[in-house]
PDB file of C-alpha atoms in Angstrom:
ATOM      1  CA  UNK W 924     -13.930  18.117  -8.594  1.00  0.00           C
ATOM      2  CA  UNK W 925     -10.739  19.219 -10.791  1.00  0.00           C
ATOM      3  CA  UNK W 926      -7.328  20.996  -9.982  1.00  0.00           C
ATOM      4  CA  UNK W 927      -5.968  23.372 -11.577  1.00  0.00           C
ATOM      5  CA  UNK W 928      -2.308  23.132 -11.358  1.00  0.00           C
ATOM      6  CA  UNK W 929       0.527  25.931 -11.876  1.00  0.00           C
ATOM      7  CA  UNK W 930       3.295  23.400 -13.018  1.00  0.00           C
ATOM      8  CA  UNK W 931       3.893  22.694 -16.505  1.00  0.00           C
ATOM      9  CA  UNK W 932       2.237  20.671 -18.397  1.00  0.00           C
ATOM     10  CA  UNK W 933       3.036  16.753 -18.595  1.00  0.00           C
ATOM     11  CA  UNK W 934       4.460  14.681 -21.497  1.00  0.00           C
ATOM     12  CA  UNK W 935       1.977  11.994 -22.259  1.00  0.00           C
ATOM     13  CA  UNK W 936       5.251   9.143 -22.350  1.00  0.00           C
ATOM     14  CA  UNK W 937       6.129  10.108 -18.808  1.00  0.00           C
ATOM     15  CA  UNK W 938       3.372   7.402 -17.813  1.00  0.00           C
ATOM     16  CA  UNK W 939       4.860   4.895 -20.199  1.00  0.00           C
ATOM     17  CA  UNK W 940       8.255   6.000 -18.730  1.00  0.00           C
ATOM     18  CA  UNK W 941       7.119   5.093 -15.112  1.00  0.00           C
ATOM     19  CA  UNK W 942       5.810   2.159 -16.337  1.00  0.00           C
ATOM     20  CA  UNK W 943       9.034   1.086 -17.844  1.00  0.00           C
ATOM     21  CA  UNK W 944      11.137   2.194 -14.812  1.00  0.00           C
ATOM     22  CA  UNK W 945       8.843   0.177 -12.709  1.00  0.00           C
ATOM     23  CA  UNK W 946       9.012  -3.147 -14.918  1.00  0.00           C
ATOM     24  CA  UNK W 947      13.009  -2.450 -15.119  1.00  0.00           C
ATOM     25  CA  UNK W 948      13.438  -1.754 -11.592  1.00  0.00           C
ATOM     26  CA  UNK W 949      11.253  -4.841 -10.269  1.00  0.00           C
ATOM     27  CA  UNK W 950      13.349  -7.021 -12.374  1.00  0.00           C
ATOM     28  CA  UNK W 951      16.215  -5.273 -11.158  1.00  0.00           C
ATOM     29  CA  UNK W 952      15.859  -5.192  -7.637  1.00  0.00           C
ATOM     30  CA  UNK W 953      14.330  -8.917  -7.778  1.00  0.00           C
ATOM     31  CA  UNK W 954      17.532 -10.250  -9.197  1.00  0.00           C
ATOM     32  CA  UNK W 955      19.821  -8.274  -7.614  1.00  0.00           C
ATOM     33  CA  UNK W 956      18.294  -9.754  -4.395  1.00  0.00           C
ATOM     34  CA  UNK W 957      18.267 -13.042  -5.073  1.00  0.00           C
ATOM     35  CA  UNK W 958      22.301 -12.933  -6.008  1.00  0.00           C
ATOM     36  CA  UNK W 959      22.396 -11.163  -2.615  1.00  0.00           C
ATOM     37  CA  UNK W 960      20.983 -13.902  -1.087  1.00  0.00           C
ATOM     38  CA  UNK W 961      23.954 -16.466  -1.183  1.00  0.00           C
ATOM     39  CA  UNK W 962      26.513 -14.498   0.152  1.00  0.00           C
ATOM     40  CA  UNK W 963      24.648 -13.410   2.972  1.00  0.00           C
ATOM     41  CA  UNK W 964      22.462 -16.091   4.228  1.00  0.00           C
ATOM     42  CA  UNK W 965      24.363 -19.106   2.010  1.00  0.00           C
ATOM     43  CA  UNK W 966      20.917 -20.104  -0.049  1.00  0.00           C
ATOM     44  CA  UNK W 967      21.533 -20.683  -3.570  1.00  0.00           C
ATOM     45  CA  UNK W 968      18.051 -18.673  -4.852  1.00  0.00           C
ATOM     46  CA  UNK W 969      19.346 -18.709  -8.599  1.00  0.00           C
ATOM     47  CA  UNK W 970      20.603 -21.845  -8.863  1.00  0.00           C
ATOM     48  CA  UNK W 971      17.595 -23.547  -6.459  1.00  0.00           C
ATOM     49  CA  UNK W 972      14.537 -21.415  -6.541  1.00  0.00           C
ATOM     50  CA  UNK W 973      12.991 -24.165  -4.560  1.00  0.00           C
ATOM     51  CA  UNK W 974      15.088 -23.542  -1.503  1.00  0.00           C
ATOM     52  CA  UNK W 975      12.766 -20.445  -0.599  1.00  0.00           C
ATOM     53  CA  UNK W 976      10.070 -22.523  -0.094  1.00  0.00           C
ATOM     54  CA  UNK W 977      11.332 -24.488   2.938  1.00  0.00           C
ATOM     55  CA  UNK W 978      10.417 -21.360   5.300  1.00  0.00           C
ATOM     56  CA  UNK W 979       8.545 -23.351   7.614  1.00  0.00           C
ATOM     57  CA  UNK W 980      11.417 -25.470   8.740  1.00  0.00           C
ATOM     58  CA  UNK W 981      14.496 -23.242   8.371  1.00  0.00           C
ATOM     59  CA  UNK W 982      14.315 -19.891   9.875  1.00  0.00           C
ATOM     60  CA  UNK W 983      17.273 -18.835   7.477  1.00  0.00           C
ATOM     61  CA  UNK W 984      15.108 -19.123   4.899  1.00  0.00           C
ATOM     62  CA  UNK W 985      12.574 -16.512   6.400  1.00  0.00           C
ATOM     63  CA  UNK W 986      14.985 -14.220   6.873  1.00  0.00           C
ATOM     64  CA  UNK W 987      16.198 -14.477   3.202  1.00  0.00           C
ATOM     65  CA  UNK W 988      12.578 -13.902   2.063  1.00  0.00           C
ATOM     66  CA  UNK W 989      11.901 -10.800   4.514  1.00  0.00           C
ATOM     67  CA  UNK W 990      15.652  -9.403   2.956  1.00  0.00           C
ATOM     68  CA  UNK W 991      14.461 -10.111  -0.471  1.00  0.00           C
ATOM     69  CA  UNK W 992      11.162  -8.168   0.387  1.00  0.00           C
ATOM     70  CA  UNK W 993      13.539  -5.329   1.438  1.00  0.00           C
ATOM     71  CA  UNK W 994      15.219  -5.220  -1.599  1.00  0.00           C
ATOM     72  CA  UNK W 995      12.662  -5.522  -3.668  1.00  0.00           C
ATOM     73  CA  UNK W 996      10.214  -3.012  -2.535  1.00  0.00           C
ATOM     74  CA  UNK W 997      13.364  -0.344  -2.184  1.00  0.00           C
ATOM     75  CA  UNK W 998      13.723  -0.981  -5.918  1.00  0.00           C
ATOM     76  CA  UNK W 999      10.603  -1.424  -7.372  1.00  0.00           C
ATOM     77  CA  UNK W1000       8.652   1.002  -5.490  1.00  0.00           C
ATOM     78  CA  UNK W1001      11.156   3.828  -5.039  1.00  0.00           C
ATOM     79  CA  UNK W1002      13.746   4.350  -7.839  1.00  0.00           C
ATOM     80  CA  UNK W1003      11.322   4.967 -10.658  1.00  0.00           C
ATOM     81  CA  UNK W1004       9.629   7.716  -8.590  1.00  0.00           C
ATOM     82  CA  UNK W1005      13.579   9.306  -8.291  1.00  0.00           C
ATOM     83  CA  UNK W1006      13.818   8.979 -12.041  1.00  0.00           C
ATOM     84  CA  UNK W1007      10.887  10.200 -12.835  1.00  0.00           C
ATOM     85  CA  UNK W1008      10.951  13.181 -10.534  1.00  0.00           C
ATOM     86  CA  UNK W1009      14.691  13.791 -12.509  1.00  0.00           C
ATOM     87  CA  UNK W1010      13.057  13.362 -16.077  1.00  0.00           C
ATOM     88  CA  UNK W1011      10.659  16.241 -15.541  1.00  0.00           C
ATOM     89  CA  UNK W1012      13.411  18.221 -13.589  1.00  0.00           C
ATOM     90  CA  UNK W1013      11.811  18.444 -10.255  1.00  0.00           C
ATOM     91  CA  UNK W1014      13.333  18.494  -6.486  1.00  0.00           C
ATOM     92  CA  UNK W1015      12.498  15.128  -5.476  1.00  0.00           C
ATOM     93  CA  UNK W1016      10.773  16.368  -2.021  1.00  0.00           C
ATOM     94  CA  UNK W1017       8.668  19.113  -3.956  1.00  0.00           C
ATOM     95  CA  UNK W1018       7.927  16.079  -6.551  1.00  0.00           C
ATOM     96  CA  UNK W1019       6.350  14.040  -4.002  1.00  0.00           C
ATOM     97  CA  UNK W1020       5.371  16.304  -1.742  1.00  0.00           C
ATOM     98  CA  UNK W1021       7.330  15.013   0.899  1.00  0.00           C
ATOM     99  CA  UNK W1022       8.383  18.509   1.516  1.00  0.00           C
ATOM    100  CA  UNK W1023       4.908  19.833   3.077  1.00  0.00           C
ATOM    101  CA  UNK W1024       4.265  18.497   6.576  1.00  0.00           C
ATOM    102  CA  UNK W1025       0.439  18.982   6.322  1.00  0.00           C
ATOM    103  CA  UNK W1026      -2.088  20.124   9.052  1.00  0.00           C
ATOM    104  CA  UNK W1027      -1.901  18.491  12.436  1.00  0.00           C
ATOM    105  CA  UNK W1028      -5.766  17.694  11.904  1.00  0.00           C
ATOM    106  CA  UNK W1029      -4.372  15.106   9.176  1.00  0.00           C
ATOM    107  CA  UNK W1030      -2.134  13.578  11.453  1.00  0.00           C
ATOM    108  CA  UNK W1031      -4.919  13.515  14.373  1.00  0.00           C
ATOM    109  CA  UNK W1032      -7.424  12.152  12.355  1.00  0.00           C
ATOM    110  CA  UNK W1033      -5.385   9.122  10.889  1.00  0.00           C
ATOM    111  CA  UNK W1034      -5.944   6.971  13.841  1.00  0.00           C
ATOM    112  CA  UNK W1035      -9.444   7.817  13.415  1.00  0.00           C
ATOM    113  CA  UNK W1036     -10.016   6.841  10.197  1.00  0.00           C
ATOM    114  CA  UNK W1037      -8.097   3.483  10.855  1.00  0.00           C
ATOM    115  CA  UNK W1038     -10.685   2.612  13.355  1.00  0.00           C
ATOM    116  CA  UNK W1039     -13.948   4.205  11.318  1.00  0.00           C
ATOM    117  CA  UNK W1040     -12.553   2.189   7.812  1.00  0.00           C
ATOM    118  CA  UNK W1041     -12.038  -1.180   9.754  1.00  0.00           C
ATOM    119  CA  UNK W1042     -15.841  -2.671   9.439  1.00  0.00           C
ATOM    120  CA  UNK W1043     -15.865  -1.794   5.927  1.00  0.00           C
ATOM    121  CA  UNK W1044     -12.346  -3.257   4.832  1.00  0.00           C
ATOM    122  CA  UNK W1045     -13.366  -6.410   6.947  1.00  0.00           C
ATOM    123  CA  UNK W1046     -16.939  -6.357   4.673  1.00  0.00           C
ATOM    124  CA  UNK W1047     -14.957  -5.920   1.476  1.00  0.00           C
ATOM    125  CA  UNK W1048     -12.678  -8.730   2.318  1.00  0.00           C
ATOM    126  CA  UNK W1049     -15.470 -11.265   2.992  1.00  0.00           C
ATOM    127  CA  UNK W1050     -17.258  -9.709  -0.218  1.00  0.00           C
ATOM    128  CA  UNK W1051     -14.054 -10.616  -2.237  1.00  0.00           C
ATOM    129  CA  UNK W1052     -13.360 -14.062  -0.473  1.00  0.00           C
ATOM    130  CA  UNK W1053     -17.086 -14.997  -1.630  1.00  0.00           C
ATOM    131  CA  UNK W1054     -16.919 -13.760  -5.008  1.00  0.00           C
ATOM    132  CA  UNK W1055     -16.679 -16.789  -7.618  1.00  0.00           C
ATOM    133  CA  UNK W1056     -15.918 -17.012 -11.352  1.00  0.00           C
ATOM    134  CA  UNK W1057     -18.084 -18.283 -14.119  1.00  0.00           C
ATOM    135  CA  UNK W1058     -17.186 -21.845 -14.415  1.00  0.00           C
ATOM    136  CA  UNK W1059     -15.648 -21.690 -18.075  1.00  0.00           C
ATOM    137  CA  UNK W1060     -12.958 -20.141 -16.208  1.00  0.00           C
ATOM    138  CA  UNK W1061     -12.711 -22.850 -13.086  1.00  0.00           C
ATOM    139  CA  UNK W1062      -8.961 -23.556 -13.983  1.00  0.00           C
ATOM    140  CA  UNK W1063      -8.233 -19.627 -13.329  1.00  0.00           C
ATOM    141  CA  UNK W1064     -10.214 -19.642 -10.208  1.00  0.00           C
ATOM    142  CA  UNK W1065      -8.391 -22.777  -9.110  1.00  0.00           C
ATOM    143  CA  UNK W1066      -5.079 -21.083  -9.935  1.00  0.00           C
ATOM    144  CA  UNK W1067      -5.925 -17.868  -8.057  1.00  0.00           C
ATOM    145  CA  UNK W1068      -7.147 -20.101  -5.155  1.00  0.00           C
ATOM    146  CA  UNK W1069      -3.680 -21.494  -4.742  1.00  0.00           C
ATOM    147  CA  UNK W1070      -1.900 -18.775  -5.086  1.00  0.00           C
ATOM    148  CA  UNK W1071      -3.569 -17.398  -2.627  1.00  0.00           C
ATOM    149  CA  UNK W1072      -3.090 -20.018  -0.295  1.00  0.00           C
ATOM    150  CA  UNK W1073       0.358 -20.107  -0.738  1.00  0.00           C
ATOM    151  CA  UNK W1074       0.871 -16.327  -0.136  1.00  0.00           C
ATOM    152  CA  UNK W1075      -1.435 -16.766   3.157  1.00  0.00           C
ATOM    153  CA  UNK W1076       0.805 -19.511   4.725  1.00  0.00           C
ATOM    154  CA  UNK W1077       4.122 -17.184   3.816  1.00  0.00           C
ATOM    155  CA  UNK W1078       2.322 -14.404   5.562  1.00  0.00           C
ATOM    156  CA  UNK W1079       1.176 -16.418   8.295  1.00  0.00           C
ATOM    157  CA  UNK W1080       4.767 -17.943   8.855  1.00  0.00           C
ATOM    158  CA  UNK W1081       5.809 -14.159   8.600  1.00  0.00           C
ATOM    159  CA  UNK W1082       3.246 -12.870  11.308  1.00  0.00           C
ATOM    160  CA  UNK W1083       3.508 -15.615  13.542  1.00  0.00           C
ATOM    161  CA  UNK W1084       7.540 -15.674  14.283  1.00  0.00           C
ATOM    162  CA  UNK W1085       8.517 -15.157  17.172  1.00  0.00           C
ATOM    163  CA  UNK W1086      11.469 -13.133  18.944  1.00  0.00           C
ATOM    164  CA  UNK W1087      11.978  -9.190  20.080  1.00  0.00           C
ATOM    165  CA  UNK W1088      14.317  -8.577  17.288  1.00  0.00           C
ATOM    166  CA  UNK W1089      11.954 -10.513  14.799  1.00  0.00           C
ATOM    167  CA  UNK W1090       9.069  -8.024  16.140  1.00  0.00           C
ATOM    168  CA  UNK W1091      11.265  -4.973  15.283  1.00  0.00           C
ATOM    169  CA  UNK W1092      12.649  -6.430  11.987  1.00  0.00           C
ATOM    170  CA  UNK W1093       9.000  -6.929  10.956  1.00  0.00           C
ATOM    171  CA  UNK W1094       7.494  -3.921  11.460  1.00  0.00           C
ATOM    172  CA  UNK W1095      10.652  -2.547   9.274  1.00  0.00           C
ATOM    173  CA  UNK W1096       9.572  -4.800   6.732  1.00  0.00           C
ATOM    174  CA  UNK W1097       6.380  -5.035   6.760  1.00  0.00           C
ATOM    175  CA  UNK W1098       4.843  -1.475   7.662  1.00  0.00           C
ATOM    176  CA  UNK W1099       7.635   0.907   7.611  1.00  0.00           C
ATOM    177  CA  UNK W1100       9.049   0.291   4.163  1.00  0.00           C
ATOM    178  CA  UNK W1101       6.060  -0.604   2.222  1.00  0.00           C
ATOM    179  CA  UNK W1102       3.950   2.451   3.993  1.00  0.00           C
ATOM    180  CA  UNK W1103       6.986   4.726   2.438  1.00  0.00           C
ATOM    181  CA  UNK W1104       7.464   3.414  -0.519  1.00  0.00           C
ATOM    182  CA  UNK W1105       4.294   2.380  -1.652  1.00  0.00           C
ATOM    183  CA  UNK W1106       2.950   5.523  -0.947  1.00  0.00           C
ATOM    184  CA  UNK W1107       5.812   7.240  -3.197  1.00  0.00           C
ATOM    185  CA  UNK W1108       5.246   5.167  -6.293  1.00  0.00           C
ATOM    186  CA  UNK W1109       1.379   5.156  -6.236  1.00  0.00           C
ATOM    187  CA  UNK W1110       0.396   8.051  -4.600  1.00  0.00           C
ATOM    188  CA  UNK W1111       3.061  10.840  -4.840  1.00  0.00           C
ATOM    189  CA  UNK W1112       3.805   9.184  -8.482  1.00  0.00           C
ATOM    190  CA  UNK W1113       1.305   7.247 -10.244  1.00  0.00           C
ATOM    191  CA  UNK W1114      -1.463   9.474  -8.720  1.00  0.00           C
ATOM    192  CA  UNK W1115       0.342  13.248  -8.552  1.00  0.00           C
ATOM    193  CA  UNK W1116       0.741  12.577 -12.590  1.00  0.00           C
ATOM    194  CA  UNK W1117      -2.781  11.381 -13.476  1.00  0.00           C
ATOM    195  CA  UNK W1118      -3.671  14.301 -11.239  1.00  0.00           C
ATOM    196  CA  UNK W1119      -1.428  16.769 -13.255  1.00  0.00           C
ATOM    197  CA  UNK W1120      -2.468  15.281 -16.312  1.00  0.00           C
ATOM    198  CA  UNK W1121      -6.685  15.112 -16.420  1.00  0.00           C
ATOM    199  CA  UNK W1122      -7.142  17.039 -13.061  1.00  0.00           C
ATOM    200  CA  UNK W1123      -9.752  15.023 -11.978  1.00  0.00           C
ATOM    201  CA  UNK W1124      -9.229  13.947  -8.628  1.00  0.00           C
ATOM    202  CA  UNK W1125     -11.229  10.945  -8.167  1.00  0.00           C
ATOM    203  CA  UNK W1126     -10.403   9.437 -11.420  1.00  0.00           C
ATOM    204  CA  UNK W1127      -6.598   9.561 -10.345  1.00  0.00           C
ATOM    205  CA  UNK W1128      -7.373   8.524  -6.850  1.00  0.00           C
ATOM    206  CA  UNK W1129      -9.280   5.222  -7.773  1.00  0.00           C
ATOM    207  CA  UNK W1130      -6.657   4.893 -11.122  1.00  0.00           C
ATOM    208  CA  UNK W1131      -4.417   4.377  -8.812  1.00  0.00           C
ATOM    209  CA  UNK W1132      -5.750   2.571  -6.029  1.00  0.00           C
ATOM    210  CA  UNK W1133      -6.970  -0.058  -8.597  1.00  0.00           C
ATOM    211  CA  UNK W1134      -3.377  -0.559  -9.749  1.00  0.00           C
ATOM    212  CA  UNK W1135      -1.726  -0.632  -6.401  1.00  0.00           C
ATOM    213  CA  UNK W1136      -4.353  -3.261  -5.531  1.00  0.00           C
ATOM    214  CA  UNK W1137      -3.744  -5.488  -8.576  1.00  0.00           C
ATOM    215  CA  UNK W1138       0.339  -5.170  -8.310  1.00  0.00           C
ATOM    216  CA  UNK W1139      -0.052  -7.079  -5.389  1.00  0.00           C
ATOM    217  CA  UNK W1140      -1.180  -9.953  -7.266  1.00  0.00           C
ATOM    218  CA  UNK W1141      -3.948 -11.102  -4.397  1.00  0.00           C
ATOM    219  CA  UNK W1142      -7.001 -11.424  -6.389  1.00  0.00           C
ATOM    220  CA  UNK W1143      -9.041 -12.289  -2.974  1.00  0.00           C
ATOM    221  CA  UNK W1144      -7.691  -9.107  -1.648  1.00  0.00           C
ATOM    222  CA  UNK W1145      -8.352  -6.857  -4.352  1.00  0.00           C
ATOM    223  CA  UNK W1146     -11.458  -4.870  -3.202  1.00  0.00           C
ATOM    224  CA  UNK W1147     -10.229  -4.344   0.482  1.00  0.00           C
ATOM    225  CA  UNK W1148      -6.601  -3.327  -1.031  1.00  0.00           C
ATOM    226  CA  UNK W1149      -8.208  -0.676  -3.558  1.00  0.00           C
ATOM    227  CA  UNK W1150     -10.630   0.660  -0.606  1.00  0.00           C
ATOM    228  CA  UNK W1151      -7.299   1.540   1.290  1.00  0.00           C
ATOM    229  CA  UNK W1152      -5.707   2.793  -1.791  1.00  0.00           C
ATOM    230  CA  UNK W1153      -8.510   5.173  -2.139  1.00  0.00           C
ATOM    231  CA  UNK W1154      -8.685   6.406   1.522  1.00  0.00           C
ATOM    232  CA  UNK W1155      -4.714   6.803   1.183  1.00  0.00           C
ATOM    233  CA  UNK W1156      -5.313   8.607  -2.149  1.00  0.00           C
ATOM    234  CA  UNK W1157      -7.910  11.314  -0.785  1.00  0.00           C
ATOM    235  CA  UNK W1158      -5.673  11.972   2.529  1.00  0.00           C
ATOM    236  CA  UNK W1159      -2.867  12.707   0.134  1.00  0.00           C
ATOM    237  CA  UNK W1160      -4.921  15.191  -1.993  1.00  0.00           C
ATOM    238  CA  UNK W1161      -6.643  17.149   0.859  1.00  0.00           C
ATOM    239  CA  UNK W1162      -3.695  17.048   3.287  1.00  0.00           C
ATOM    240  CA  UNK W1163      -1.411  18.362   0.714  1.00  0.00           C
ATOM    241  CA  UNK W1164       1.489  15.921   1.949  1.00  0.00           C
ATOM    242  CA  UNK W1165       2.954  12.587   1.610  1.00  0.00           C
ATOM    243  CA  UNK W1166       3.278  11.997   4.962  1.00  0.00           C
ATOM    244  CA  UNK W1167       0.004  11.683   6.800  1.00  0.00           C
ATOM    245  CA  UNK W1168      -0.626   8.420   4.158  1.00  0.00           C
ATOM    246  CA  UNK W1169       3.022   7.224   4.936  1.00  0.00           C
ATOM    247  CA  UNK W1170       1.554   7.134   8.912  1.00  0.00           C
ATOM    248  CA  UNK W1171      -1.838   5.792   8.188  1.00  0.00           C
ATOM    249  CA  UNK W1172       0.046   3.004   5.740  1.00  0.00           C
ATOM    250  CA  UNK W1173       2.486   2.133   8.468  1.00  0.00           C
ATOM    251  CA  UNK W1174      -0.221   2.219  11.381  1.00  0.00           C
ATOM    252  CA  UNK W1175      -2.621  -0.206   9.448  1.00  0.00           C
ATOM    253  CA  UNK W1176       0.079  -2.827   8.649  1.00  0.00           C
ATOM    254  CA  UNK W1177       1.970  -2.323  11.586  1.00  0.00           C
ATOM    255  CA  UNK W1178      -1.763  -3.149  13.225  1.00  0.00           C
ATOM    256  CA  UNK W1179      -1.532  -6.670  11.282  1.00  0.00           C
ATOM    257  CA  UNK W1180       2.265  -7.231  12.521  1.00  0.00           C
ATOM    258  CA  UNK W1181       1.513  -6.811  16.146  1.00  0.00           C
ATOM    259  CA  UNK W1182      -1.866  -8.712  16.093  1.00  0.00           C
ATOM    260  CA  UNK W1183       0.086 -11.865  14.751  1.00  0.00           C
ATOM    261  CA  UNK W1184       3.265 -11.712  16.498  1.00  0.00           C
ATOM    262  CA  UNK W1185       1.065 -11.716  19.813  1.00  0.00           C
ATOM    263  CA  UNK W1186      -1.178 -14.354  18.093  1.00  0.00           C
ATOM    264  CA  UNK W1187      -3.794 -11.495  19.430  1.00  0.00           C
ATOM    265  CA  UNK W1188      -6.091 -13.150  16.565  1.00  0.00           C
ATOM    266  CA  UNK W1189      -5.975 -16.641  18.375  1.00  0.00           C
ATOM    267  CA  UNK W1190      -7.165 -15.078  21.771  1.00  0.00           C
ATOM    268  CA  UNK W1191     -10.579 -14.504  23.607  1.00  0.00           C
ATOM    269  CA  UNK W1192     -10.889 -11.096  21.779  1.00  0.00           C
ATOM    270  CA  UNK W1193     -13.551 -11.587  19.037  1.00  0.00           C
ATOM    271  CA  UNK W1194     -12.903  -8.635  17.435  1.00  0.00           C
ATOM    272  CA  UNK W1195      -9.215  -9.429  16.260  1.00  0.00           C
ATOM    273  CA  UNK W1196     -10.106 -13.073  14.986  1.00  0.00           C
ATOM    274  CA  UNK W1197      -9.733 -13.245  11.350  1.00  0.00           C
ATOM    275  CA  UNK W1198     -12.990 -14.475  11.112  1.00  0.00           C
ATOM    276  CA  UNK W1199     -15.205 -12.246  12.870  1.00  0.00           C
ATOM    277  CA  UNK W1200     -17.860 -10.682  10.949  1.00  0.00           C
ATOM    278  CA  UNK W1201     -19.601  -7.068  11.982  1.00  0.00           C
ATOM    279  CA  UNK W1202     -23.207  -6.524  12.387  1.00  0.00           C
ATOM    280  CA  UNK W1203     -24.790  -4.861   9.522  1.00  0.00           C
ATOM    281  CA  UNK W1204     -25.021  -1.842  11.326  1.00  0.00           C
ATOM    282  CA  UNK W1205     -21.319  -1.742  11.895  1.00  0.00           C
ATOM    283  CA  UNK W1206     -20.710  -1.538   8.617  1.00  0.00           C
ATOM    284  CA  UNK W1207     -22.957   1.002   7.952  1.00  0.00           C
ATOM    285  CA  UNK W1208     -21.767   3.188  10.252  1.00  0.00           C
ATOM    286  CA  UNK W1209     -18.321   2.266   8.536  1.00  0.00           C
ATOM    287  CA  UNK W1210     -19.473   3.987   5.662  1.00  0.00           C
ATOM    288  CA  UNK W1211     -20.855   7.024   7.149  1.00  0.00           C
ATOM    289  CA  UNK W1212     -17.699   7.951   9.075  1.00  0.00           C
ATOM    290  CA  UNK W1213     -15.303   7.046   6.557  1.00  0.00           C
ATOM    291  CA  UNK W1214     -17.411   9.541   4.196  1.00  0.00           C
ATOM    292  CA  UNK W1215     -17.475  11.902   7.093  1.00  0.00           C
ATOM    293  CA  UNK W1216     -14.089  12.532   7.691  1.00  0.00           C
ATOM    294  CA  UNK W1217     -13.054  12.233   4.065  1.00  0.00           C
ATOM    295  CA  UNK W1218     -15.605  15.108   3.138  1.00  0.00           C
ATOM    296  CA  UNK W1219     -14.530  16.771   6.496  1.00  0.00           C
ATOM    297  CA  UNK W1220     -10.977  17.127   4.758  1.00  0.00           C
ATOM    298  CA  UNK W1221     -12.309  18.235   1.363  1.00  0.00           C
ATOM    299  CA  UNK W1222     -13.881  21.231   3.021  1.00  0.00           C
ATOM    300  CA  UNK W1223     -10.851  22.488   4.626  1.00  0.00           C
ATOM    301  CA  UNK W1224      -8.283  24.521   2.455  1.00  0.00           C
ATOM    302  CA  UNK W1225      -4.383  24.509   2.995  1.00  0.00           C
ATOM    303  CA  UNK W1226      -2.108  27.181   2.369  1.00  0.00           C
ATOM    304  CA  UNK W1227       1.203  26.666   0.038  1.00  0.00           C
ATOM    305  CA  UNK W1228       3.088  25.801   3.002  1.00  0.00           C
ATOM    306  CA  UNK W1229       1.504  22.747   3.703  1.00  0.00           C
ATOM    307  CA  UNK W1230      -0.052  23.938   7.112  1.00  0.00           C
ATOM    308  CA  UNK W1231      -4.026  23.570   5.599  1.00  0.00           C
ATOM    309  CA  UNK W1232      -5.488  22.260   2.267  1.00  0.00           C
ATOM    310  CA  UNK W1233      -4.172  23.524  -1.343  1.00  0.00           C
ATOM    311  CA  UNK W1234      -6.005  26.469  -2.182  1.00  0.00           C
ATOM    312  CA  UNK W1235      -6.235  25.351  -5.781  1.00  0.00           C
ATOM    313  CA  UNK W1236      -8.285  22.632  -5.207  1.00  0.00           C
ATOM    314  CA  UNK W1237     -11.854  23.443  -6.609  1.00  0.00           C
ATOM    315  CA  UNK W1238     -14.687  21.773  -6.117  1.00  0.00           C
ATOM    316  CA  UNK W1239     -16.935  21.378  -9.573  1.00  0.00           C
TER     317      UNK W1239
END
């Protein structure tokens, strides 16, 4: 499949510029967040980084980490897209396709797709966790397992934190902000640039999905996150809008927040348990239904006002 775009050709350096902006914003936003933590929370994160490791015993540290995550996400994922749009002299809303609503069809099918793809995501999580590196790389594997365990402990501490206000904060920091910001960088930014440069839908979707997964630096979650990125990529391509993907991303993350906050994964409902394994036929059906929904999207065509699928999409 390829896209014939009416937009002007992209300069090859735009990818290096996007990468440079992202790295600079990554470092700058982290530094800014660490500087602000001291006056806001009274924690000297720059002078004593280990102070942030006390999140299990000090709720203030957990709040500071959520604050850092917010500043980092806004800076790393949003600002580079603004800069690239300005570099190309394109209105931000037009460049990111946020000025188009997309067909109601995509908003209706988003929760259906979330349910359909869940068994497949669970299977890839288990598959990824069981992967082993060659014996010669055992040091690397041990480091990755240790890093994954530390990340899991922090995630658990955040998700299981209690209080109505904390639930609202978690939905904001873990679901809404990533849902908007990550979709801006990886789908509206990187994927769109790749699509315009190569005219290859699948290449643009999966390269962006792989980078989206890799930048989270969680090896044992690479496959499910890349699969999720692929689904989000097709959702943007075929809807012609960034909004359905933002909603899908938000719903996916919000589900994890709600399950963790109310400890539903510790309940008697087997489906909500982290250790639950779907039967093989559920995985097969998940693949079939997920593929069917994406193919259904692909067969729909939009109009240029965003009410259907882009007519420039052509099937090779």
